[in-house]
């Protein structure tokens, strides 16, 4: 996002307040749920439908519950941000909660660091859903960014695979003079044309933050060192992106240079894609600005392009609306812009956009849009740099039938939820099934789901049936639970004999998680047995 004035208003602690009445032809309204000082990120903890968390640019995270706001965490002493009333792109920029926050209490922040100005991703551990101590701070990743103050990126999101995704800017200045957007191979020299030079800038990063300390580079990330953290490249400043909770698809709002703003959308999460910045701005060559009918084979073009000639300046990526209480937007993607201020909705199916139009009656309530957010119930929010935080709601007594998907009953894409839940299994440990009569695994589901656990006994590679008895239970979103299979008396005797004879004994566990829509995900884990 280009340099904009920091917010100066304080967070309200009053009950929800209705925004001005929508226009007569509008069926969707904005309802104010709070106000913040420079709100830049709105997030929720999985499974917690009672709280909304708002990150303020100058380093305070607020928790809003029942219309009352309190300070969740103050990390202002760790960050660099412009003085109040000044323009700036540095500060606290992103916030995301771990899928298992209900039990791990872990959450993640993205900010520019005090003294060094480095782009930083850090982990905190809360003591409760309402409080997190600054002493739990753990820096995970730091990228030098002291040469230029703009294009810091800032978004953090957990993907449907349970990995943490982060969007970084290209290092700043104008026109990517250091060539960071396409760079996957070099970090030397460290500064090029007065811009930090690093293969992690101008990228979408993907990190495995499940280890107890630090993070791991996922084995299926597409690029070798020094770009092993990179998932996709060719981005200028992906200030806001999101994953569709219905399909799991990735949508990126990438801020343009001087002429074009873009929304990138691809089925899935876009592994290894090149979005073209450095060679292209939107669907035009850069810097010449010539329209391109079709992208080169190695570049993915945006599904939406908006022009500065039409009043757009810094696009703000939003969310697919999956809130059934807003039928006029159900199944449509909403987004906005810092200067244009209208909220647009659009149908996107298979990487193709259609029916892009402003939602009537909402523009007068917005001034300098900074971010969208989604709570654990799927309700969508939008924030203005002047401070107000709004929830998008249907005007009572109006609206298409639930599931219609678009204004006036226009069929919406996506339709029903077809995305299976994400399932996390704790690291396997040696177990003693002959002695204890059971085998267990710890399971976390990204949404409320029914989980079944089945197991088979394997001795020297040969499977023995009927020795284990499975279990089934329902888990709430983000709650870690221990599932157990019992070992029959015959099975315990077989394990004892095999181990006594020096044979290799394994228990192969199969976890099947099914959500309310009937989507199922299977995970397999192997446990070694010991005497």
Short mmCIF file of C-alpha atoms in Angstrom, two decimals:
data_model
loop_
_atom_site.label_atom_id
_atom_site.label_comp_id
_atom_site.label_asym_id
_atom_site.label_seq_id
_atom_site.Cartn_x
_atom_site.Cartn_y
_atom_site.Cartn_z
CA UNK A 1 0.00 0.00 0.00
CA UNK A 2 1.34 3.46 -0.81
CA UNK A 3 2.30 5.76 2.00
CA UNK A 4 -0.85 6.89 3.80
CA UNK A 5 -1.54 8.90 6.91
CA UNK A 6 -1.52 6.94 10.17
CA UNK A 7 -4.75 6.67 12.11
CA UNK A 8 -5.20 8.77 15.21
CA UNK A 9 -8.56 7.82 16.70
CA UNK A 10 -8.90 5.58 19.76
CA UNK A 11 -10.77 2.30 19.98
CA UNK A 12 -14.35 2.55 21.19
CA UNK A 13 -15.64 0.45 24.04
CA UNK A 14 -19.33 0.98 23.26
CA UNK A 15 -21.94 -1.49 21.96
CA UNK A 16 -22.28 -2.03 18.22
CA UNK A 17 -23.34 1.11 16.31
CA UNK A 18 -25.29 1.10 13.03
CA UNK A 19 -23.65 3.07 10.22
CA UNK A 20 -25.74 5.64 8.33
CA UNK A 21 -28.74 4.09 6.59
CA UNK A 22 -27.93 2.57 3.19
CA UNK A 23 -29.22 4.07 -0.02
CA UNK A 24 -32.79 3.19 -0.94
CA UNK A 25 -31.69 0.73 -3.64
CA UNK A 26 -29.09 -0.99 -1.45
CA UNK A 27 -29.76 -4.37 0.14
CA UNK A 28 -26.39 -4.52 1.92
CA UNK A 29 -25.24 -2.22 4.72
CA UNK A 30 -22.20 -1.56 6.90
CA UNK A 31 -22.75 -1.88 10.65
CA UNK A 32 -20.05 -0.34 12.81
CA UNK A 33 -18.67 -2.65 15.49
CA UNK A 34 -15.84 -0.46 16.78
CA UNK A 35 -13.20 2.13 15.97
CA UNK A 36 -9.42 1.80 16.01
CA UNK A 37 -6.32 3.93 15.73
CA UNK A 38 -4.97 3.07 12.29
CA UNK A 39 -6.58 -0.39 11.85
CA UNK A 40 -4.52 -2.42 9.39
CA UNK A 41 -5.53 -6.03 10.06
CA UNK A 42 -8.69 -7.76 11.29
CA UNK A 43 -8.49 -11.39 12.42
CA UNK A 44 -10.21 -14.03 14.53
CA UNK A 45 -9.10 -17.12 16.40
CA UNK A 46 -10.49 -20.32 14.83
CA UNK A 47 -13.59 -21.53 16.61
CA UNK A 48 -14.03 -18.36 18.67
CA UNK A 49 -17.09 -16.57 17.30
CA UNK A 50 -17.32 -14.10 20.20
CA UNK A 51 -14.12 -12.09 19.63
CA UNK A 52 -12.63 -9.98 16.88
CA UNK A 53 -8.99 -8.87 16.95
CA UNK A 54 -7.83 -5.62 15.37
CA UNK A 55 -4.17 -4.74 14.79
CA UNK A 56 -3.35 -1.04 14.89
CA UNK A 57 -0.47 0.24 12.78
CA UNK A 58 1.39 1.74 15.73
CA UNK A 59 1.64 -1.63 17.49
CA UNK A 60 -1.40 -2.37 19.64
CA UNK A 61 -3.72 -5.35 19.11
CA UNK A 62 -7.24 -4.93 20.46
CA UNK A 63 -9.73 -7.68 21.27
CA UNK A 64 -13.39 -6.75 20.79
CA UNK A 65 -16.00 -8.85 22.54
CA UNK A 66 -19.65 -7.90 22.92
CA UNK A 67 -18.89 -4.38 21.73
CA UNK A 68 -16.22 -3.88 24.41
CA UNK A 69 -12.57 -3.45 23.45
CA UNK A 70 -9.50 -4.28 25.49
CA UNK A 71 -5.77 -4.40 24.81
CA UNK A 72 -4.75 -7.93 23.84
CA UNK A 73 -1.08 -7.10 23.20
CA UNK A 74 1.04 -3.94 23.01
CA UNK A 75 4.21 -4.45 20.97
CA UNK A 76 4.66 -0.78 20.07
CA UNK A 77 8.16 -0.76 21.56
CA UNK A 78 9.26 -3.37 19.01
CA UNK A 79 8.12 -1.68 15.82
CA UNK A 80 8.93 1.25 13.55
CA UNK A 81 5.94 3.34 12.52
CA UNK A 82 5.37 6.88 11.31
CA UNK A 83 4.44 9.50 13.88
CA UNK A 84 0.75 10.04 14.43
CA UNK A 85 -0.72 12.15 11.64
CA UNK A 86 2.15 11.42 9.24
CA UNK A 87 2.17 9.23 6.15
CA UNK A 88 3.89 5.87 6.27
CA UNK A 89 3.78 2.21 5.37
CA UNK A 90 5.80 0.84 8.26
CA UNK A 91 4.45 -0.49 11.54
CA UNK A 92 2.42 -3.47 12.68
CA UNK A 93 0.91 -4.75 9.44
CA UNK A 94 -0.41 -8.30 9.85
CA UNK A 95 -1.95 -10.72 12.36
CA UNK A 96 -2.91 -14.40 12.17
CA UNK A 97 -3.99 -17.00 14.73
CA UNK A 98 -2.82 -20.61 14.65
CA UNK A 99 -5.47 -23.18 13.66
CA UNK A 100 -5.03 -24.74 17.14
CA UNK A 101 -5.01 -21.42 19.02
CA UNK A 102 -7.68 -22.73 21.41
CA UNK A 103 -5.07 -25.08 22.90
CA UNK A 104 -1.64 -23.77 21.78
CA UNK A 105 -2.48 -20.05 22.28
CA UNK A 106 -0.04 -19.27 19.47
CA UNK A 107 -0.49 -16.34 17.09
CA UNK A 108 1.71 -14.49 14.60
CA UNK A 109 2.45 -10.88 13.73
CA UNK A 110 4.09 -9.11 10.77
CA UNK A 111 5.81 -5.78 11.41
CA UNK A 112 8.75 -3.54 10.59
CA UNK A 113 11.29 -3.71 13.40
CA UNK A 114 12.50 -0.78 15.46
CA UNK A 115 16.12 0.26 14.80
CA UNK A 116 16.62 -2.05 11.79
CA UNK A 117 13.30 -1.52 9.91
CA UNK A 118 13.56 -5.20 8.91
CA UNK A 119 10.39 -6.94 7.77
CA UNK A 120 9.77 -9.31 10.68
CA UNK A 121 7.46 -12.26 11.34
CA UNK A 122 7.19 -13.22 15.00
CA UNK A 123 5.28 -15.63 17.20
CA UNK A 124 3.57 -14.89 20.50
CA UNK A 125 1.84 -17.15 23.00
CA UNK A 126 -1.25 -15.78 24.72
CA UNK A 127 -2.13 -16.56 28.34
CA UNK A 128 -5.85 -16.40 27.47
CA UNK A 129 -8.04 -15.29 24.54
CA UNK A 130 -7.97 -11.78 26.05
CA UNK A 131 -4.31 -11.28 27.00
CA UNK A 132 -0.87 -11.97 25.54
CA UNK A 133 2.40 -11.04 27.27
CA UNK A 134 5.08 -9.31 25.22
CA UNK A 135 7.63 -11.52 27.01
CA UNK A 136 6.41 -14.49 24.91
CA UNK A 137 7.89 -12.85 21.77
CA UNK A 138 9.85 -15.13 19.40
CA UNK A 139 11.24 -13.76 16.13
CA UNK A 140 10.91 -16.29 13.31
CA UNK A 141 12.01 -14.47 10.16
CA UNK A 142 13.70 -11.15 9.38
CA UNK A 143 14.30 -9.58 5.96
CA UNK A 144 16.46 -6.44 5.64
CA UNK A 145 14.34 -3.43 4.57
CA UNK A 146 16.20 -0.34 5.78
CA UNK A 147 16.89 1.33 2.44
CA UNK A 148 13.32 2.33 1.49
CA UNK A 149 10.26 2.92 3.67
CA UNK A 150 7.59 1.71 1.22
CA UNK A 151 6.43 -1.68 -0.11
CA UNK A 152 6.67 -3.66 3.11
CA UNK A 153 3.84 -6.09 2.31
CA UNK A 154 2.15 -7.17 5.52
CA UNK A 155 -0.47 -9.92 5.18
CA UNK A 156 -0.38 -13.15 7.19
CA UNK A 157 -2.85 -15.99 6.59
CA UNK A 158 -2.98 -19.68 7.45
CA UNK A 159 -3.77 -21.67 4.33
CA UNK A 160 -6.04 -24.70 4.05
CA UNK A 161 -2.89 -26.85 4.38
CA UNK A 162 -2.13 -25.43 7.84
CA UNK A 163 0.94 -23.54 6.64
CA UNK A 164 1.54 -19.84 7.36
CA UNK A 165 1.60 -17.61 4.26
CA UNK A 166 3.10 -14.11 4.19
CA UNK A 167 3.10 -11.44 1.47
CA UNK A 168 6.25 -9.31 1.12
CA UNK A 169 6.73 -6.14 -0.92
CA UNK A 170 9.46 -5.70 -3.52
CA UNK A 171 11.74 -3.57 -1.33
CA UNK A 172 10.34 -0.17 -2.25
CA UNK A 173 11.26 2.89 -4.27
CA UNK A 174 9.50 2.66 -7.67
CA UNK A 175 9.68 0.21 -10.55
CA UNK A 176 11.51 -2.53 -8.58
CA UNK A 177 15.02 -1.19 -9.25
CA UNK A 178 16.63 -4.08 -7.37
CA UNK A 179 14.79 -6.68 -9.48
CA UNK A 180 13.39 -8.42 -6.41
CA UNK A 181 10.05 -9.45 -7.94
CA UNK A 182 11.48 -12.11 -10.28
CA UNK A 183 14.62 -12.83 -8.24
CA UNK A 184 14.86 -16.38 -6.85
CA UNK A 185 18.61 -16.88 -6.86
CA UNK A 186 20.58 -14.03 -5.35
CA UNK A 187 20.91 -11.87 -2.24
CA UNK A 188 24.23 -10.33 -3.29
CA UNK A 189 24.99 -7.54 -3.36
CA UNK A 190 22.72 -6.78 -0.37
CA UNK A 191 21.76 -3.37 -1.79
CA UNK A 192 21.05 -2.55 -5.44
CA UNK A 193 20.23 1.01 -6.55
CA UNK A 194 19.47 2.06 -2.98
CA UNK A 195 17.02 -0.84 -2.44
CA UNK A 196 17.53 -3.94 -0.30
CA UNK A 197 18.18 -6.96 -2.50
CA UNK A 198 16.75 -10.27 -1.26
CA UNK A 199 15.02 -13.25 -2.97
CA UNK A 200 12.29 -13.18 -0.30
CA UNK A 201 11.09 -9.70 -1.32
CA UNK A 202 8.20 -9.33 -3.78
CA UNK A 203 6.99 -12.81 -2.89
CA UNK A 204 4.41 -14.99 -1.25
CA UNK A 205 6.22 -16.95 1.47
CA UNK A 206 5.06 -20.26 2.96
CA UNK A 207 6.32 -21.38 6.37
CA UNK A 208 5.73 -24.43 8.54
CA UNK A 209 5.33 -22.95 12.02
CA UNK A 210 4.38 -26.20 13.76
CA UNK A 211 7.79 -26.82 15.43
CA UNK A 212 7.88 -25.80 19.09
CA UNK A 213 10.72 -23.36 18.34
CA UNK A 214 11.41 -21.53 15.11
CA UNK A 215 9.91 -22.67 11.82
CA UNK A 216 10.60 -25.22 9.11
CA UNK A 217 10.73 -24.90 5.34
CA UNK A 218 8.02 -27.18 3.90
CA UNK A 219 9.48 -29.95 1.76
CA UNK A 220 7.02 -29.21 -1.05
CA UNK A 221 7.91 -25.52 -1.40
CA UNK A 222 8.85 -25.17 -5.07
CA UNK A 223 12.21 -23.38 -5.03
CA UNK A 224 15.70 -24.26 -3.76
CA UNK A 225 17.94 -22.09 -1.59
CA UNK A 226 18.16 -19.18 -1.23
CA UNK A 227 14.41 -19.03 -2.04
CA UNK A 228 13.28 -22.07 -0.06
CA UNK A 229 10.72 -19.98 1.87
CA UNK A 230 9.08 -18.78 -1.38
CA UNK A 231 5.76 -20.13 -2.65
CA UNK A 232 5.07 -17.67 -5.51
CA UNK A 233 6.87 -14.65 -6.97
CA UNK A 234 6.56 -11.64 -9.26
CA UNK A 235 4.57 -9.50 -6.78
CA UNK A 236 4.94 -5.76 -6.18
CA UNK A 237 3.20 -5.19 -2.84
CA UNK A 238 0.65 -7.91 -1.94
CA UNK A 239 -0.66 -5.88 0.99
CA UNK A 240 -3.84 -7.96 1.45
CA UNK A 241 -4.66 -11.52 0.38
CA UNK A 242 -6.99 -14.25 1.63
CA UNK A 243 -8.03 -17.86 1.20
CA UNK A 244 -11.64 -18.66 0.33
CA UNK A 245 -13.02 -20.65 3.27
CA UNK A 246 -15.32 -22.45 0.82
CA UNK A 247 -12.87 -23.60 -1.86
CA UNK A 248 -9.45 -22.94 -0.32
CA UNK A 249 -8.50 -20.80 -3.35
CA UNK A 250 -6.01 -17.95 -2.98
CA UNK A 251 -6.86 -14.34 -3.91
CA UNK A 252 -4.23 -11.58 -3.82
CA UNK A 253 -4.66 -7.82 -3.98
CA UNK A 254 -1.36 -6.60 -5.44
CA UNK A 255 -0.85 -2.83 -5.35
CA UNK A 256 0.19 -1.34 -8.70
CA UNK A 257 2.80 1.23 -9.70
CA UNK A 258 1.46 4.22 -11.64
CA UNK A 259 -1.37 2.91 -13.79
CA UNK A 260 -3.00 -0.39 -12.80
CA UNK A 261 -4.20 -2.24 -9.70
CA UNK A 262 -4.79 -6.00 -9.75
CA UNK A 263 -6.51 -8.94 -8.10
CA UNK A 264 -4.82 -12.31 -8.70
CA UNK A 265 -6.95 -15.42 -8.29
CA UNK A 266 -6.11 -19.01 -9.14
CA UNK A 267 -7.76 -22.31 -8.27
CA UNK A 268 -5.80 -23.74 -5.35
CA UNK A 269 -2.95 -21.92 -3.65
CA UNK A 270 -0.80 -21.04 -6.68
CA UNK A 271 2.32 -23.10 -6.03
CA UNK A 272 5.33 -21.74 -7.93
CA UNK A 273 3.41 -19.14 -9.94
CA UNK A 274 4.96 -15.99 -11.39
CA UNK A 275 2.52 -13.06 -11.19
CA UNK A 276 4.67 -10.99 -13.55
CA UNK A 277 5.71 -7.85 -11.67
CA UNK A 278 8.87 -6.34 -13.09
CA UNK A 279 7.77 -7.17 -16.63
CA UNK A 280 4.06 -6.41 -16.28
CA UNK A 281 1.79 -4.09 -14.33
CA UNK A 282 -1.66 -5.66 -14.40
CA UNK A 283 -2.25 -6.91 -17.97
CA UNK A 284 0.11 -4.33 -19.45
CA UNK A 285 3.82 -4.29 -20.10
CA UNK A 286 5.94 -2.33 -17.66
CA UNK A 287 7.05 0.40 -17.99
CA UNK A 288 5.73 0.89 -21.55
CA UNK A 289 2.09 0.25 -20.55
CA UNK A 290 1.15 -1.69 -23.68
CA UNK A 291 -1.92 -3.93 -23.35
CA UNK A 292 -1.22 -7.67 -23.62
CA UNK A 293 -3.99 -9.94 -24.89
CA UNK A 294 -2.57 -13.12 -23.36
CA UNK A 295 0.25 -13.60 -20.84
CA UNK A 296 3.45 -15.48 -21.64
CA UNK A 297 3.37 -19.14 -20.66
CA UNK A 298 5.45 -18.49 -17.55
CA UNK A 299 3.27 -15.63 -16.18
CA UNK A 300 -0.15 -15.63 -14.52
CA UNK A 301 -2.18 -12.50 -15.26
CA UNK A 302 -4.69 -10.97 -12.84
CA UNK A 303 -8.39 -11.74 -13.07
CA UNK A 304 -9.25 -8.12 -12.25
CA UNK A 305 -7.48 -4.97 -13.40
CA UNK A 306 -8.49 -1.48 -12.26
CA UNK A 307 -6.97 1.76 -13.58
CA UNK A 308 -5.67 4.85 -11.87
CA UNK A 309 -7.53 6.86 -14.52
CA UNK A 310 -10.75 5.65 -12.85
CA UNK A 311 -9.64 6.81 -9.40
CA UNK A 312 -8.00 3.63 -8.07
CA UNK A 313 -4.60 3.95 -6.38
CA UNK A 314 -3.88 1.15 -3.84
CA UNK A 315 -6.05 -1.94 -4.09
CA UNK A 316 -7.23 -3.66 -0.90
CA UNK A 317 -7.84 -7.38 -1.39
CA UNK A 318 -10.86 -8.80 0.44
CA UNK A 319 -12.72 -12.08 0.92
CA UNK A 320 -15.22 -14.40 -0.67
CA UNK A 321 -18.45 -13.92 1.25
CA UNK A 322 -19.58 -17.24 2.75
CA UNK A 323 -21.89 -15.64 5.31
CA UNK A 324 -25.37 -17.04 4.58
CA UNK A 325 -26.96 -14.09 6.39
CA UNK A 326 -25.82 -11.83 3.50
CA UNK A 327 -27.50 -13.62 0.57
CA UNK A 328 -26.99 -10.74 -1.89
CA UNK A 329 -23.20 -11.23 -1.68
CA UNK A 330 -23.07 -14.95 -0.94
CA UNK A 331 -20.43 -16.64 -3.07
CA UNK A 332 -19.03 -13.34 -4.37
CA UNK A 333 -15.60 -11.80 -3.74
CA UNK A 334 -15.51 -8.33 -2.19
CA UNK A 335 -12.59 -5.89 -2.42
CA UNK A 336 -11.91 -2.15 -2.32
CA UNK A 337 -9.22 0.52 -2.75
CA UNK A 338 -7.60 3.16 -0.55
CA UNK A 339 -8.63 6.01 -2.86
CA UNK A 340 -11.67 4.66 -4.71
CA UNK A 341 -13.39 3.60 -1.45
CA UNK A 342 -16.30 1.73 -3.03
CA UNK A 343 -16.68 -1.92 -2.10
CA UNK A 344 -16.88 -4.01 -5.25
CA UNK A 345 -18.31 -7.52 -5.51
CA UNK A 346 -17.48 -9.93 -8.30
CA UNK A 347 -18.06 -13.54 -9.28
CA UNK A 348 -14.84 -15.52 -9.79
CA UNK A 349 -15.00 -19.06 -11.13
CA UNK A 350 -12.05 -21.07 -12.40
CA UNK A 351 -9.81 -18.01 -12.49
CA UNK A 352 -12.31 -15.95 -14.51
CA UNK A 353 -14.08 -12.86 -13.12
CA UNK A 354 -17.52 -11.63 -14.13
CA UNK A 355 -20.16 -9.18 -12.97
CA UNK A 356 -17.72 -6.83 -11.22
CA UNK A 357 -19.65 -3.87 -9.79
CA UNK A 358 -19.76 -1.55 -6.79
CA UNK A 359 -22.11 -2.62 -4.02
CA UNK A 360 -24.74 0.18 -3.89
CA UNK A 361 -24.90 2.53 -0.94
CA UNK A 362 -21.65 1.64 0.87
CA UNK A 363 -19.14 4.19 -0.47
CA UNK A 364 -20.30 7.15 1.68
CA UNK A 365 -19.37 5.21 4.84
CA UNK A 366 -15.76 4.50 3.80
CA UNK A 367 -12.76 6.81 3.69
CA UNK A 368 -9.31 5.39 2.88
CA UNK A 369 -10.06 1.68 3.11
CA UNK A 370 -7.17 -0.25 4.69
CA UNK A 371 -8.24 -3.85 5.23
CA UNK A 372 -10.90 -6.52 5.21
CA UNK A 373 -11.24 -9.32 7.76
CA UNK A 374 -13.25 -12.44 8.47
CA UNK A 375 -14.36 -13.79 11.84
CA UNK A 376 -14.63 -17.42 12.89
CA UNK A 377 -18.29 -17.50 11.83
CA UNK A 378 -17.43 -16.34 8.29
CA UNK A 379 -18.75 -12.78 8.70
CA UNK A 380 -16.80 -10.19 6.69
CA UNK A 381 -15.50 -6.88 8.04
CA UNK A 382 -13.88 -3.80 6.50
CA UNK A 383 -11.89 -0.98 8.12
CA UNK A 384 -11.33 2.65 7.22
CA UNK A 385 -8.06 4.44 7.94
CA UNK A 386 -10.05 7.10 9.75
CA UNK A 387 -10.88 4.42 12.31
CA UNK A 388 -14.33 2.82 11.88
CA UNK A 389 -14.56 -0.97 11.68
CA UNK A 390 -17.67 -2.25 9.93
CA UNK A 391 -19.35 -5.62 9.48
CA UNK A 392 -21.03 -6.27 6.12
CA UNK A 393 -24.69 -7.18 6.71
CA UNK A 394 -27.87 -7.69 4.74
CA UNK A 395 -30.49 -4.95 5.17
CA UNK A 396 -33.30 -6.59 7.20
CA UNK A 397 -36.22 -7.73 5.08
CA UNK A 398 -34.23 -7.73 1.83
CA UNK A 399 -32.07 -10.13 -0.11
CA UNK A 400 -32.03 -12.97 -2.54
CA UNK A 401 -32.84 -16.44 -1.23
CA UNK A 402 -29.89 -17.89 0.69
CA UNK A 403 -27.46 -19.43 -1.76
CA UNK A 404 -28.56 -17.27 -4.69
CA UNK A 405 -25.11 -15.74 -4.64
CA UNK A 406 -25.50 -12.30 -6.18
CA UNK A 407 -27.53 -9.14 -6.33
CA UNK A 408 -30.96 -9.63 -7.88
CA UNK A 409 -30.68 -13.40 -7.59
CA UNK A 410 -27.71 -13.71 -9.94
CA UNK A 411 -26.29 -17.21 -9.50
CA UNK A 412 -23.04 -17.05 -7.58
CA UNK A 413 -19.97 -19.22 -8.09
CA UNK A 414 -18.59 -21.60 -5.52
CA UNK A 415 -22.00 -22.53 -4.13
CA UNK A 416 -21.74 -25.12 -1.38
CA UNK A 417 -18.67 -25.70 0.72
CA UNK A 418 -16.51 -28.33 -1.01
CA UNK A 419 -13.30 -27.72 0.91
CA UNK A 420 -12.35 -30.53 3.31
CA UNK A 421 -11.11 -29.51 6.75
CA UNK A 422 -7.41 -29.17 7.47
CA UNK A 423 -6.19 -31.83 9.90
CA UNK A 424 -3.03 -31.61 11.98
CA UNK A 425 -1.53 -34.64 13.73
CA UNK A 426 0.98 -34.24 16.53
CA UNK A 427 4.40 -35.77 16.03
CA UNK A 428 4.39 -39.54 16.43
CA UNK A 429 6.09 -40.99 19.51
CA UNK A 430 7.19 -44.46 20.46
CA UNK A 431 4.36 -46.19 22.29
CA UNK A 432 3.87 -49.36 24.34
CA UNK A 433 0.59 -50.90 23.14
CA UNK A 434 1.29 -54.36 24.59
CA UNK A 435 1.62 -52.87 28.06
CA UNK A 436 -1.02 -50.11 27.89
CA UNK A 437 -3.52 -51.76 25.56
CA UNK A 438 -3.95 -48.60 23.50
CA UNK A 439 -2.42 -46.43 20.75
CA UNK A 440 -3.15 -42.72 20.48
CA UNK A 441 -2.60 -39.63 18.35
CA UNK A 442 -3.34 -35.93 19.00
CA UNK A 443 -5.59 -34.38 16.36
CA UNK A 444 -6.57 -30.78 15.53
CA UNK A 445 -9.26 -29.91 12.96
CA UNK A 446 -9.55 -26.46 11.29
CA UNK A 447 -13.35 -26.48 11.68
CA UNK A 448 -15.91 -28.39 13.68
CA UNK A 449 -15.79 -31.93 12.38
CA UNK A 450 -16.41 -35.58 13.19
CA UNK A 451 -13.15 -37.50 13.46
CA UNK A 452 -12.74 -41.25 13.31
CA UNK A 453 -9.56 -43.13 14.17
CA UNK A 454 -8.84 -46.60 12.86
CA UNK A 455 -5.70 -48.67 13.14
CA UNK A 456 -3.97 -51.77 11.82
CA UNK A 457 -1.21 -53.82 13.34
CA UNK A 458 1.77 -54.39 11.04
CA UNK A 459 4.47 -56.93 11.93
CA UNK A 460 7.54 -57.03 9.67
CA UNK A 461 5.50 -55.42 6.90
CA UNK A 462 2.56 -57.83 7.12
CA UNK A 463 -0.83 -56.51 8.23
CA UNK A 464 -2.85 -58.33 10.88
CA UNK A 465 -6.55 -57.49 10.88
CA UNK A 466 -8.95 -57.36 13.80
CA UNK A 467 -6.41 -56.52 16.50
CA UNK A 468 -7.40 -52.85 17.03
CA UNK A 469 -10.73 -51.17 17.78
CA UNK A 470 -11.31 -47.65 16.48
CA UNK A 471 -13.05 -44.63 17.97
CA UNK A 472 -15.02 -41.63 16.73
CA UNK A 473 -15.72 -38.24 18.27
CA UNK A 474 -16.67 -34.66 17.35
CA UNK A 475 -14.06 -31.90 17.67
CA UNK A 476 -14.55 -28.15 17.78
CA UNK A 477 -12.46 -25.99 15.46
CA UNK A 478 -8.85 -25.54 16.59
CA UNK A 479 -9.17 -27.77 19.66
CA UNK A 480 -6.48 -30.42 20.04
CA UNK A 481 -7.86 -33.75 21.23
CA UNK A 482 -6.33 -37.15 21.89
CA UNK A 483 -7.93 -40.01 19.99
CA UNK A 484 -7.29 -43.57 21.09
CA UNK A 485 -7.65 -47.02 19.54
CA UNK A 486 -7.72 -49.99 21.89
CA UNK A 487 -5.72 -53.15 21.33
CA UNK A 488 -7.50 -56.46 21.78
CA UNK A 489 -6.11 -59.05 24.17
CA UNK A 490 -5.10 -61.16 21.18
CA UNK A 491 -3.37 -58.15 19.66
CA UNK A 492 -1.43 -57.43 22.83
CA UNK A 493 -0.19 -61.04 22.93
CA UNK A 494 0.83 -60.84 19.26
CA UNK A 495 2.77 -57.61 19.85
CA UNK A 496 4.52 -59.06 22.90
CA UNK A 497 5.63 -62.17 20.98
CA UNK A 498 6.82 -60.17 17.98
CA UNK A 499 8.85 -57.72 20.04
CA UNK A 500 10.36 -60.54 22.08
CA UNK A 501 11.49 -62.15 18.82
CA UNK A 502 13.09 -58.91 17.67
CA UNK A 503 10.57 -58.21 14.94
CA UNK A 504 9.51 -54.71 13.80
CA UNK A 505 6.03 -53.79 15.04
CA UNK A 506 4.10 -50.78 13.73
CA UNK A 507 0.57 -49.47 14.15
CA UNK A 508 -0.74 -47.62 11.12
CA UNK A 509 -3.36 -45.11 12.15
CA UNK A 510 -5.87 -43.58 9.75
CA UNK A 511 -7.63 -40.36 10.80
CA UNK A 512 -10.72 -39.34 8.82
CA UNK A 513 -12.22 -35.88 9.51
CA UNK A 514 -15.62 -34.93 8.06
CA UNK A 515 -17.09 -31.42 8.28
CA UNK A 516 -20.76 -30.34 8.41
CA UNK A 517 -20.93 -30.18 4.60
CA UNK A 518 -19.76 -33.79 4.27
CA UNK A 519 -16.24 -32.96 3.04
CA UNK A 520 -13.67 -35.47 4.27
CA UNK A 521 -9.91 -35.41 4.69
CA UNK A 522 -7.83 -38.48 5.57
CA UNK A 523 -4.46 -38.46 7.29
CA UNK A 524 -2.22 -41.45 8.01
CA UNK A 525 0.35 -41.82 10.78
CA UNK A 526 2.67 -44.70 11.66
CA UNK A 527 3.53 -45.43 15.29
CA UNK A 528 6.44 -47.67 16.31
CA UNK A 529 5.72 -50.11 19.13
CA UNK A 530 8.14 -50.84 21.96
CA UNK A 531 8.01 -53.29 24.86
#
